[in-house]
PDB file of N, CA and C in Angstrom:
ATOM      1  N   UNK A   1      80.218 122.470 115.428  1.00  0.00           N
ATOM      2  CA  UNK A   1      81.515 121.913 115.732  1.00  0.00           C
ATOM      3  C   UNK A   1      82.583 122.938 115.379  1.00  0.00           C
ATOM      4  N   UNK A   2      83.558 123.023 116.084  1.00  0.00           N
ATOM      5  CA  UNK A   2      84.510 124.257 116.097  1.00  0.00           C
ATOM      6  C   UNK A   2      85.442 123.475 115.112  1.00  0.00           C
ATOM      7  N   UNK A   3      86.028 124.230 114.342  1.00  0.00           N
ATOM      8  CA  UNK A   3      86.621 124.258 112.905  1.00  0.00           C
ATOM      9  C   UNK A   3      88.378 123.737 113.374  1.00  0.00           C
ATOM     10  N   UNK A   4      88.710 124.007 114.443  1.00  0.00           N
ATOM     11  CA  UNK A   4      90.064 123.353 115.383  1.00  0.00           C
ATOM     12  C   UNK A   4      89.921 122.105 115.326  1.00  0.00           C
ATOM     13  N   UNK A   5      88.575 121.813 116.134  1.00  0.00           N
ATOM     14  CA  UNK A   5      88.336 120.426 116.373  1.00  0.00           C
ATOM     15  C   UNK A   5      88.578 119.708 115.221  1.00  0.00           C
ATOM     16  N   UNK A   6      87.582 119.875 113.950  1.00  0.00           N
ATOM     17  CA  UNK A   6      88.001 119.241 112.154  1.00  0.00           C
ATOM     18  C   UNK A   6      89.223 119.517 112.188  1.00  0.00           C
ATOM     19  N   UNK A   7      89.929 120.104 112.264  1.00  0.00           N
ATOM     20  CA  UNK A   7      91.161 120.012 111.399  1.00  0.00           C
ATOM     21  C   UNK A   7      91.956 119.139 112.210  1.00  0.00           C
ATOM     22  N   UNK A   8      91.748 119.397 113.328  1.00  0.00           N
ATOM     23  CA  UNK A   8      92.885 118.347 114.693  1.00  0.00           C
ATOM     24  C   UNK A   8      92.280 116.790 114.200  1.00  0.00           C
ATOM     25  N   UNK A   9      91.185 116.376 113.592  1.00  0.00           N
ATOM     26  CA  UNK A   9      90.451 115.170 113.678  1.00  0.00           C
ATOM     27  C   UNK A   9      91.330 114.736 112.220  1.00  0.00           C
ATOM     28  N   UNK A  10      91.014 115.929 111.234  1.00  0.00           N
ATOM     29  CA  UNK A  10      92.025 115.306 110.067  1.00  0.00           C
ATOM     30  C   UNK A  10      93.312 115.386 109.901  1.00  0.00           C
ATOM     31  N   UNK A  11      94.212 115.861 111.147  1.00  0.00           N
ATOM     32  CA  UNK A  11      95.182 115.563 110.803  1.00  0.00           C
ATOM     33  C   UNK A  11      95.414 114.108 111.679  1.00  0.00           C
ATOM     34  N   UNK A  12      94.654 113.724 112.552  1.00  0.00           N
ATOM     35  CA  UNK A  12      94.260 111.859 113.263  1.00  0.00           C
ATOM     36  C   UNK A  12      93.957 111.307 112.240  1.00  0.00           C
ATOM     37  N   UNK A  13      93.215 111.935 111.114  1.00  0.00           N
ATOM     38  CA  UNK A  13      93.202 110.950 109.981  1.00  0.00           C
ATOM     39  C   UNK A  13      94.314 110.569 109.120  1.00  0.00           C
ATOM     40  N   UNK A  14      95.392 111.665 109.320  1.00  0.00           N
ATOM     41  CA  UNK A  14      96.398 111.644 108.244  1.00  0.00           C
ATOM     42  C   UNK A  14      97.744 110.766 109.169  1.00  0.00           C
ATOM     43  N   UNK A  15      97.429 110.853 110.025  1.00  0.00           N
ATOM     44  CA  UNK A  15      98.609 110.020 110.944  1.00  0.00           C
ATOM     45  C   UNK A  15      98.008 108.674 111.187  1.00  0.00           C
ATOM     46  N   UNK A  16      97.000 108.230 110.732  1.00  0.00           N
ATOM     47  CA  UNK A  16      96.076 107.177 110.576  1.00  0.00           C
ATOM     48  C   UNK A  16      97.243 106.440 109.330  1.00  0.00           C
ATOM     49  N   UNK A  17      96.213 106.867 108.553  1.00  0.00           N
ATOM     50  CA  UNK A  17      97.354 106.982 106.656  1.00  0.00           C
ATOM     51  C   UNK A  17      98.684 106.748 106.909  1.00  0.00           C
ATOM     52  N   UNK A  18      99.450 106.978 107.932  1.00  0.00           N
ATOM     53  CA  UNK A  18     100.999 107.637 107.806  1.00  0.00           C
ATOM     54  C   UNK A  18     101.419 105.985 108.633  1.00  0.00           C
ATOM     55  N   UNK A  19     100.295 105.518 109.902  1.00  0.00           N
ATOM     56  CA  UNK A  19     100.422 104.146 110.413  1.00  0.00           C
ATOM     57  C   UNK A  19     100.147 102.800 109.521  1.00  0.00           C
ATOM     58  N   UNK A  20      99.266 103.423 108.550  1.00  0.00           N
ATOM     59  CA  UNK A  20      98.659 102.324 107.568  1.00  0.00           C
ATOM     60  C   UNK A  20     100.323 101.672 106.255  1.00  0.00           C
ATOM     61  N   UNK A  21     100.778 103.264 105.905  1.00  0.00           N
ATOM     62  CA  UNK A  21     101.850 102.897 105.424  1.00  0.00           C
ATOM     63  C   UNK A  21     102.734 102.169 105.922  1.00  0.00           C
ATOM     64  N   UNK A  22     103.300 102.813 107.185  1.00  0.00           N
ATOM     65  CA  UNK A  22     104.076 101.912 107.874  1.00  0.00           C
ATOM     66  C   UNK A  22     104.081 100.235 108.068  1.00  0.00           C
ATOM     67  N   UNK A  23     102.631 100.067 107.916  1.00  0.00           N
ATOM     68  CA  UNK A  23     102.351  98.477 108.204  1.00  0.00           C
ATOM     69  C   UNK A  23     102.759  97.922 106.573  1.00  0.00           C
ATOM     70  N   UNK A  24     102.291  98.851 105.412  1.00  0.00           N
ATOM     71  CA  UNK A  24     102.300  98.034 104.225  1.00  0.00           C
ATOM     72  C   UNK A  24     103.741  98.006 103.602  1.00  0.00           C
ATOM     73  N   UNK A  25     104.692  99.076 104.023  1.00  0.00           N
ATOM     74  CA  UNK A  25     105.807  99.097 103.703  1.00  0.00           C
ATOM     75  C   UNK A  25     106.697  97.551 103.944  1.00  0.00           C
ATOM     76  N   UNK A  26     105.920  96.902 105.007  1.00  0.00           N
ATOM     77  CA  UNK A  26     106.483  96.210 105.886  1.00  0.00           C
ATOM     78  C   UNK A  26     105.992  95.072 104.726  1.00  0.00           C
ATOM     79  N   UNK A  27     104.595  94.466 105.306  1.00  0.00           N
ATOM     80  CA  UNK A  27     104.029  92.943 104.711  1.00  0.00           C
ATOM     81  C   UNK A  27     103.965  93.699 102.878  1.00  0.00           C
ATOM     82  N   UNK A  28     103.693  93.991 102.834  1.00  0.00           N
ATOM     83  CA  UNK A  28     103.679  93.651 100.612  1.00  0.00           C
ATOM     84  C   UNK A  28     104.981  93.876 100.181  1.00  0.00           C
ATOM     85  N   UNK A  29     106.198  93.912 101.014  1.00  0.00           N
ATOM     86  CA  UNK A  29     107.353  94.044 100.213  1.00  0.00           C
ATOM     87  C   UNK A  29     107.542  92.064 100.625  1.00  0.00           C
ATOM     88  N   UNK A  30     107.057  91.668 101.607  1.00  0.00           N
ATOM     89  CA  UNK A  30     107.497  89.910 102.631  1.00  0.00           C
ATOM     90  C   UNK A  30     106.435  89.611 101.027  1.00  0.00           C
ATOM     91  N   UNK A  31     105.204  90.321 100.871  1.00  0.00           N
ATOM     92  CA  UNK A  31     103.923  89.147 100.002  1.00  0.00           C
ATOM     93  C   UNK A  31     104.744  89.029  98.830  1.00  0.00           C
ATOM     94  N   UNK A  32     105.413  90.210  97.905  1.00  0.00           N
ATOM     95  CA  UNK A  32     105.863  90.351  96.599  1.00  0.00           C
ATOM     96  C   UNK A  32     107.334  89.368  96.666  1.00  0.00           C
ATOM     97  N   UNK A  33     107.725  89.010  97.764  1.00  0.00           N
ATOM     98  CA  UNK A  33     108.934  87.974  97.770  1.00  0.00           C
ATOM     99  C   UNK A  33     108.326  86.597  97.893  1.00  0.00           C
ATOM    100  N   UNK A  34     107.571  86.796  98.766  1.00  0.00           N
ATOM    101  CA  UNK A  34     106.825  84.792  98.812  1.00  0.00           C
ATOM    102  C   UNK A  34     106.390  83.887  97.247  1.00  0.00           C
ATOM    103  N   UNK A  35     105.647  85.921  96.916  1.00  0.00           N
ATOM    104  CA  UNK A  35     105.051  84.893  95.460  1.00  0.00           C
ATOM    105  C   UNK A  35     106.164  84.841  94.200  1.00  0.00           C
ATOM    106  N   UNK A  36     107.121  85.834  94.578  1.00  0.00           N
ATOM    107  CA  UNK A  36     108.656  85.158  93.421  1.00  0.00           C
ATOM    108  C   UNK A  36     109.049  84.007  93.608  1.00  0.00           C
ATOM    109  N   UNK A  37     109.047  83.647  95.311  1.00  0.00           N
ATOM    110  CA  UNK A  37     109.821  82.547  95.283  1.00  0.00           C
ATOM    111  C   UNK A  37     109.251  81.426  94.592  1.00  0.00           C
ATOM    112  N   UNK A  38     107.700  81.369  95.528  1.00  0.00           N
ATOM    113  CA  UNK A  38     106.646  80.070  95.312  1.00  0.00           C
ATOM    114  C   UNK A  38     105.718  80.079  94.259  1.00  0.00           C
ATOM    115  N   UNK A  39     105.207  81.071  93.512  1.00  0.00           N
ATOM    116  CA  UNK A  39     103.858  81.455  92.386  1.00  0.00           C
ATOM    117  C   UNK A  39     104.817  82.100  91.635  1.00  0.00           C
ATOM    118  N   UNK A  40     105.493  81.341  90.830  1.00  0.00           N
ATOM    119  CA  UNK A  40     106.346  81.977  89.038  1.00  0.00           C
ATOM    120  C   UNK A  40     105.208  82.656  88.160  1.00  0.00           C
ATOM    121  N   UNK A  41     104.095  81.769  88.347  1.00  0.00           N
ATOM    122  CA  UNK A  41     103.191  82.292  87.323  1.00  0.00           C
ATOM    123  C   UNK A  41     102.036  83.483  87.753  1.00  0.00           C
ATOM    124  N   UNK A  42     101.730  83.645  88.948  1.00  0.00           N
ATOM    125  CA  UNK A  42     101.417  84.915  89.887  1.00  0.00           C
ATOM    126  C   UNK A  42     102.212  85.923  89.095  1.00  0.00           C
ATOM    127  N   UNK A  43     103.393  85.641  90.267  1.00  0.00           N
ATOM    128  CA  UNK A  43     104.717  86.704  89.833  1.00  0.00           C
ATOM    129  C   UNK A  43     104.998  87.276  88.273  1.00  0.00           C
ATOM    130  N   UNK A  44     104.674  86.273  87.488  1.00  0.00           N
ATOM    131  CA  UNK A  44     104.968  87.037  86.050  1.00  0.00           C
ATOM    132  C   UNK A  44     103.257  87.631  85.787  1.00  0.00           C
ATOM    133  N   UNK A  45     102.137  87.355  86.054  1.00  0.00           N
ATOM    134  CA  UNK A  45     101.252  87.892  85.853  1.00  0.00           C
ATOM    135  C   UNK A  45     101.040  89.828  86.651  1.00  0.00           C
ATOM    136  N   UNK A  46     101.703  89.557  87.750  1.00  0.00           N
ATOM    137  CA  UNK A  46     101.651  90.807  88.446  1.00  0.00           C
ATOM    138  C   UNK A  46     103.263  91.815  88.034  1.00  0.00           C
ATOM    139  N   UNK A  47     103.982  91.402  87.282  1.00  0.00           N
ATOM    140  CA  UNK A  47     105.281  91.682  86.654  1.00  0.00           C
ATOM    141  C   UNK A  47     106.449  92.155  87.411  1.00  0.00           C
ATOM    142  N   UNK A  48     107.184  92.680  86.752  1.00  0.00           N
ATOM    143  CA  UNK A  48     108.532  92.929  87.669  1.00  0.00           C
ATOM    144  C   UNK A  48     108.153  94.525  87.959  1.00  0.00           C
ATOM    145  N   UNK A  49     108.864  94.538  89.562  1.00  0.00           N
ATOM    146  CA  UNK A  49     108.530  96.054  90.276  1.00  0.00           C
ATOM    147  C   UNK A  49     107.332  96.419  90.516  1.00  0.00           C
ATOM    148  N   UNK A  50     106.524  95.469  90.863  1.00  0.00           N
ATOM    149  CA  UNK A  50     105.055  95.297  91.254  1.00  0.00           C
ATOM    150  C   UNK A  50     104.739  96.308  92.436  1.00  0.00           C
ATOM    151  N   UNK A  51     106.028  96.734  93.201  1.00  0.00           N
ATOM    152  CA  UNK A  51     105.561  97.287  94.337  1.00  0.00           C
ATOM    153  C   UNK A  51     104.228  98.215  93.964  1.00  0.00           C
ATOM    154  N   UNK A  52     104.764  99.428  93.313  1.00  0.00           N
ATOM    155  CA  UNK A  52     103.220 100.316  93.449  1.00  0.00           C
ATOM    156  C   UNK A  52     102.953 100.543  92.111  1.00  0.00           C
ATOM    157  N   UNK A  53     103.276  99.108  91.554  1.00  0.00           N
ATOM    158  CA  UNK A  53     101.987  98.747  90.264  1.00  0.00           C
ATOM    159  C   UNK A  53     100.813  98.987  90.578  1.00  0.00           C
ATOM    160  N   UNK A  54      99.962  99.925  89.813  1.00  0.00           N
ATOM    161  CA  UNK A  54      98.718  99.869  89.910  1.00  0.00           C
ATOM    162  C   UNK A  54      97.593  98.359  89.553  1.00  0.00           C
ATOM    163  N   UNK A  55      98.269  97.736  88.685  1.00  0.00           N
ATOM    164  CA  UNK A  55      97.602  96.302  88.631  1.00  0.00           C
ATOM    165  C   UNK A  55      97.897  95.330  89.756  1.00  0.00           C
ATOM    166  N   UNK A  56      98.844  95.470  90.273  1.00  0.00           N
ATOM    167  CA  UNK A  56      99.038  94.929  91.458  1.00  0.00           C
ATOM    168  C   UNK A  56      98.776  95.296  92.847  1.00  0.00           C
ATOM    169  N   UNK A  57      98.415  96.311  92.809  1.00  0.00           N
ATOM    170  CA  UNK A  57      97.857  97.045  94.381  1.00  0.00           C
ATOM    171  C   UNK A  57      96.299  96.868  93.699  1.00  0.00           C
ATOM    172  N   UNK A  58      95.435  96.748  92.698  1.00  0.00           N
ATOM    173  CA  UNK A  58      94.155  96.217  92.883  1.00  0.00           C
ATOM    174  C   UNK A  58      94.094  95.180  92.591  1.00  0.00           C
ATOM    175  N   UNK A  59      94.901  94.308  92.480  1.00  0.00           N
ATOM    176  CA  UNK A  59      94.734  92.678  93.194  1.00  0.00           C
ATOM    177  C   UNK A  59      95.081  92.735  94.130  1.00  0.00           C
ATOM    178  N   UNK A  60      95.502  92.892  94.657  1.00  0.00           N
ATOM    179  CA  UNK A  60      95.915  93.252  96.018  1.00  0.00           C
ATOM    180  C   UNK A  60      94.461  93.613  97.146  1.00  0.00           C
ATOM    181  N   UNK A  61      94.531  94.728  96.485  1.00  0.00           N
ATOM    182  CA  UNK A  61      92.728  95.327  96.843  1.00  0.00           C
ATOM    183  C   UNK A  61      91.689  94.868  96.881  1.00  0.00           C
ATOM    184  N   UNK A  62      91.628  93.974  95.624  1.00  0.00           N
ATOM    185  CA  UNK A  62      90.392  93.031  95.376  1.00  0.00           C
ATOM    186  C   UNK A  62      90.649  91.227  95.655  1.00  0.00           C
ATOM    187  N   UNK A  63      91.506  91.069  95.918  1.00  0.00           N
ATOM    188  CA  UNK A  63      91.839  90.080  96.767  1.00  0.00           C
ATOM    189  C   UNK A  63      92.149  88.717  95.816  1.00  0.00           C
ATOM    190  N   UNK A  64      92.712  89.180  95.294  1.00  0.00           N
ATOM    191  CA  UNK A  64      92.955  88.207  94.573  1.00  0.00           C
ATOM    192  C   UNK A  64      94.192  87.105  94.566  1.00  0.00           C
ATOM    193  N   UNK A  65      94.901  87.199  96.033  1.00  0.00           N
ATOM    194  CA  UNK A  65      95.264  86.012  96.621  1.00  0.00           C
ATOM    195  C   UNK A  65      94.788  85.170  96.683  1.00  0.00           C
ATOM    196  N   UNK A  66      93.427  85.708  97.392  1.00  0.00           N
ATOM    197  CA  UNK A  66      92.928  84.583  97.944  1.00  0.00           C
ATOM    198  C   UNK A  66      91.937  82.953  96.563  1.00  0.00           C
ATOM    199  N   UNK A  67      92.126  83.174  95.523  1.00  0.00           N
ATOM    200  CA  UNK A  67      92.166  82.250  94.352  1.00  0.00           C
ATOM    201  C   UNK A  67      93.423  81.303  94.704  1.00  0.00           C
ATOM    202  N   UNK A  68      94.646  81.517  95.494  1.00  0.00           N
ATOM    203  CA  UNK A  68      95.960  81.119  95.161  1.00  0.00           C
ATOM    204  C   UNK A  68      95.400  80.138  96.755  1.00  0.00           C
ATOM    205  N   UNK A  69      95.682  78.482  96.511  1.00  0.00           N
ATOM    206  CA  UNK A  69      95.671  77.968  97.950  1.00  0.00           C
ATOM    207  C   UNK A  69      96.488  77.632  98.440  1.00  0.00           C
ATOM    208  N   UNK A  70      97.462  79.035  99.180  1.00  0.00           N
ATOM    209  CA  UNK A  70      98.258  79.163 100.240  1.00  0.00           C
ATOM    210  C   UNK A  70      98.389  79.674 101.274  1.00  0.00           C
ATOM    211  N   UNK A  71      98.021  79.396 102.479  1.00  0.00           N
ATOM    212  CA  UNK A  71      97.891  80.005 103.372  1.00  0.00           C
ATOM    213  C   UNK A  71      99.106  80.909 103.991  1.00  0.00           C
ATOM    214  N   UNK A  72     100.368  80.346 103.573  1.00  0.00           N
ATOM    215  CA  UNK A  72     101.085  81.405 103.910  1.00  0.00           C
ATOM    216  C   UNK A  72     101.166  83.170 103.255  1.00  0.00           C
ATOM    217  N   UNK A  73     100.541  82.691 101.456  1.00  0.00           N
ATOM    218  CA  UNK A  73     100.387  83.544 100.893  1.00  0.00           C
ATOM    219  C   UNK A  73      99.373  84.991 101.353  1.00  0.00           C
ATOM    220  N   UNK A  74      98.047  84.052 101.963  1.00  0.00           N
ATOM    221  CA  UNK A  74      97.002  85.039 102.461  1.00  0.00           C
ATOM    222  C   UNK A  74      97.400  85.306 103.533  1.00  0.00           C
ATOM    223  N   UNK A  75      98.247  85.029 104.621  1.00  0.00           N
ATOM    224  CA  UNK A  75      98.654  85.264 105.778  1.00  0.00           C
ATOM    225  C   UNK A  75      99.588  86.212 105.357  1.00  0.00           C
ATOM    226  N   UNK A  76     100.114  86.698 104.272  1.00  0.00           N
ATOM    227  CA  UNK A  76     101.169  87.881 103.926  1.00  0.00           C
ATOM    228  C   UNK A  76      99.916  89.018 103.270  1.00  0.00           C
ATOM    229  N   UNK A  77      99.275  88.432 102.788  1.00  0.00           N
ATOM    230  CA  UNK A  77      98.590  89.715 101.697  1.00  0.00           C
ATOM    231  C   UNK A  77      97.898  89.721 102.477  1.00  0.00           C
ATOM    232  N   UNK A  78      97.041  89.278 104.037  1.00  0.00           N
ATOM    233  CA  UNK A  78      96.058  89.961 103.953  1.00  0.00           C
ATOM    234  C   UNK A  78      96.331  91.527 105.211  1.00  0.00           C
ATOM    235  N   UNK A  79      97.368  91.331 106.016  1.00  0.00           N
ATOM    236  CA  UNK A  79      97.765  92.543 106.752  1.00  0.00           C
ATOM    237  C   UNK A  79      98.199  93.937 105.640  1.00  0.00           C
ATOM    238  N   UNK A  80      98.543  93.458 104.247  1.00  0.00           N
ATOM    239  CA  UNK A  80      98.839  94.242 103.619  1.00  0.00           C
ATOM    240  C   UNK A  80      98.196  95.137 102.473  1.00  0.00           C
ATOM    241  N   UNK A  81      96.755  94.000 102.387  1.00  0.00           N
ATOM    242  CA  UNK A  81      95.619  94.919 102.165  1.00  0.00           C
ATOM    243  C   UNK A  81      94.880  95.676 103.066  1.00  0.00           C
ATOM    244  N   UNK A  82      94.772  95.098 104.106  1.00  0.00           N
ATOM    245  CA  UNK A  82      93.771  95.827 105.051  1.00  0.00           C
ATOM    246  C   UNK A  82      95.101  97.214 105.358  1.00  0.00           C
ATOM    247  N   UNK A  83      96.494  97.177 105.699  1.00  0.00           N
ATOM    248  CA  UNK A  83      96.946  98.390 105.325  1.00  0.00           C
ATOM    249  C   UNK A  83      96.625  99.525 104.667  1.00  0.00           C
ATOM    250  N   UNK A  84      97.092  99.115 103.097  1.00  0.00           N
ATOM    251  CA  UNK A  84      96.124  99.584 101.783  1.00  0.00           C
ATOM    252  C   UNK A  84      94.857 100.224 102.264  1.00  0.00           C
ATOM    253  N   UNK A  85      94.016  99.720 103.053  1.00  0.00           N
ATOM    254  CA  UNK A  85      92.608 100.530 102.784  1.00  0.00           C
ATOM    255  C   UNK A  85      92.624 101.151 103.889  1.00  0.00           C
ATOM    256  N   UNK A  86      93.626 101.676 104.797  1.00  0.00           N
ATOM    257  CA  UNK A  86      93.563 101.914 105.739  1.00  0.00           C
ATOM    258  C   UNK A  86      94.359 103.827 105.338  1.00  0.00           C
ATOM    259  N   UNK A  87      95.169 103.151 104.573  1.00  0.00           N
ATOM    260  CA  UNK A  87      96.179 104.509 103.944  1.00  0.00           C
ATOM    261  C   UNK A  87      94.876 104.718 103.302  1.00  0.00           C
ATOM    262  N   UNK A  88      94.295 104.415 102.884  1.00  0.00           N
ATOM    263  CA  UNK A  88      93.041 105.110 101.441  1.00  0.00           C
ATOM    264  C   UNK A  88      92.168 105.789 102.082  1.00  0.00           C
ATOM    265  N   UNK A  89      91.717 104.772 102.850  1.00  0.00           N
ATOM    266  CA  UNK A  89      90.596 105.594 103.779  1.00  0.00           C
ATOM    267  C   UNK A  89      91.031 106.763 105.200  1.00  0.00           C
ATOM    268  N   UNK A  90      92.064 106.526 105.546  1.00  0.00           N
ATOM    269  CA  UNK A  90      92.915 107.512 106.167  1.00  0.00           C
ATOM    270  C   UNK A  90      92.934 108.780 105.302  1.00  0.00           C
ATOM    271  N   UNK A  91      93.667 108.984 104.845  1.00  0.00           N
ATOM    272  CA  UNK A  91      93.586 109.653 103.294  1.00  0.00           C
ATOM    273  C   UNK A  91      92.318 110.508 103.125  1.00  0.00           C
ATOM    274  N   UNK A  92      91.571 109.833 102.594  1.00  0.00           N
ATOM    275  CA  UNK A  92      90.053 110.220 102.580  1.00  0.00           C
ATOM    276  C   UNK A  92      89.424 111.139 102.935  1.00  0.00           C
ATOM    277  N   UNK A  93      89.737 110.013 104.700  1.00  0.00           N
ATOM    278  CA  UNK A  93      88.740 110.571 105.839  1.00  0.00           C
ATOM    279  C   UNK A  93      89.530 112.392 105.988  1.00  0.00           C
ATOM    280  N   UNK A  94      90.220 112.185 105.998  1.00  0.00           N
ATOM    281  CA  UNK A  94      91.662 113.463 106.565  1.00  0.00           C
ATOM    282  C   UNK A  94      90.968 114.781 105.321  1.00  0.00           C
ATOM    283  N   UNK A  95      91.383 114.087 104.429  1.00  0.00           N
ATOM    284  CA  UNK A  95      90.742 114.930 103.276  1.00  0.00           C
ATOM    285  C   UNK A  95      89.358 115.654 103.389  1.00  0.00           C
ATOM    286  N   UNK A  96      88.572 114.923 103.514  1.00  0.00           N
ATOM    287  CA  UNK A  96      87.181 115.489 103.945  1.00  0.00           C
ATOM    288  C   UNK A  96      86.742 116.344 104.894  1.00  0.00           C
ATOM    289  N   UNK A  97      87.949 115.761 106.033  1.00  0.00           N
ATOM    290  CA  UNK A  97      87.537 116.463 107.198  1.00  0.00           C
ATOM    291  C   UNK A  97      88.265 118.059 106.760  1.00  0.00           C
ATOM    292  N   UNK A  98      89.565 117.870 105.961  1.00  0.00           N
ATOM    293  CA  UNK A  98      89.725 119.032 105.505  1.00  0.00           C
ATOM    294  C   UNK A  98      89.053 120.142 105.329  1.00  0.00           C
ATOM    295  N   UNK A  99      88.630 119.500 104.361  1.00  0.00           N
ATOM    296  CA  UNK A  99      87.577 120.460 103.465  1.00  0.00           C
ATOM    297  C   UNK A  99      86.491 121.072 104.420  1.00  0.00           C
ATOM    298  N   UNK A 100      85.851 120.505 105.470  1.00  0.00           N
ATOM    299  CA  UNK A 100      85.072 120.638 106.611  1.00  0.00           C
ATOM    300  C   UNK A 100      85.486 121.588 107.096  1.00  0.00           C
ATOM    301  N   UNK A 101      86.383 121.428 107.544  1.00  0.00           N
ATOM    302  CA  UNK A 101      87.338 122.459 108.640  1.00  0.00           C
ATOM    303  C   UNK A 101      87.409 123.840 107.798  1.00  0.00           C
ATOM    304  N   UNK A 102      87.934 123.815 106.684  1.00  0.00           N
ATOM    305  CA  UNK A 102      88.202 125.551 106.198  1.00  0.00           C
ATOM    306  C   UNK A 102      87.155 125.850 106.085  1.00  0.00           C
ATOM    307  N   UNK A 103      85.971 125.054 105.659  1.00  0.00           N
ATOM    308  CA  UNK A 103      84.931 126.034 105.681  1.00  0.00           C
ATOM    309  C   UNK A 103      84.035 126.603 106.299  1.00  0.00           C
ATOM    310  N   UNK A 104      84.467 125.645 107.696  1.00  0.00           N
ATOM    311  CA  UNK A 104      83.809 125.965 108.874  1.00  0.00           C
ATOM    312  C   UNK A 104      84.808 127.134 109.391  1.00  0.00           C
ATOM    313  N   UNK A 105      86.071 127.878 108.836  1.00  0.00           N
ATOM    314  CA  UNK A 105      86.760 128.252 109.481  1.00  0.00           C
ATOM    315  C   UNK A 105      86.240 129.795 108.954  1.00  0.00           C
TER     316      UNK A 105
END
């Protein structure tokens, strides 16, 4: 495989990542307002400025909405995890293919 090709593939991975953000920028700022309004006790468990809390992006990750029975709630967190693993694994993939590419280069 020609070493152009990897690198053109990881930078599709990194504009992957760059779409994944875009989506989470969007739904986990709507999820982190639903559960102030409606889950006080969520909300103080995941604390103030939760955005890119690390305890809160792996509940987030590990799904730990879905314990909470609200469907509006999982209807916010779940476009905004599958985001999340989309930037990660975007990320990743891009990364790897990196590494592929120079050394094929």
């Amino acid at each position: 495989m020609d070493a152009d090709l990897v690198l053109f593939l990881a930078l599709t991975a990194f504009a992957t990542a760059i779409a994944g953000a875009t989506a989470f920028v969007i739904f986990w700022p709507l999820t982190l307002v639903h559960v102030r309004d409606r889950h006080p006790r969520l909300a103080e468990q995941l604390g103030p400025g939760a955005f890119l809390k690390p305890t809160a992006l792996w509940w987030l990750l590990r799904g730990g909405y879905r314990t909470t029975p609200d469907r509006s709630l999982s209807g916010l967190a779940t476009p905004s995890r599958i985001s999340l693993l989309v930037i990660l694994g975007g990320i990743a993939m891009g990364g790897v293919l990196w590494i592929i590419g120079k050394a094929l280069a």
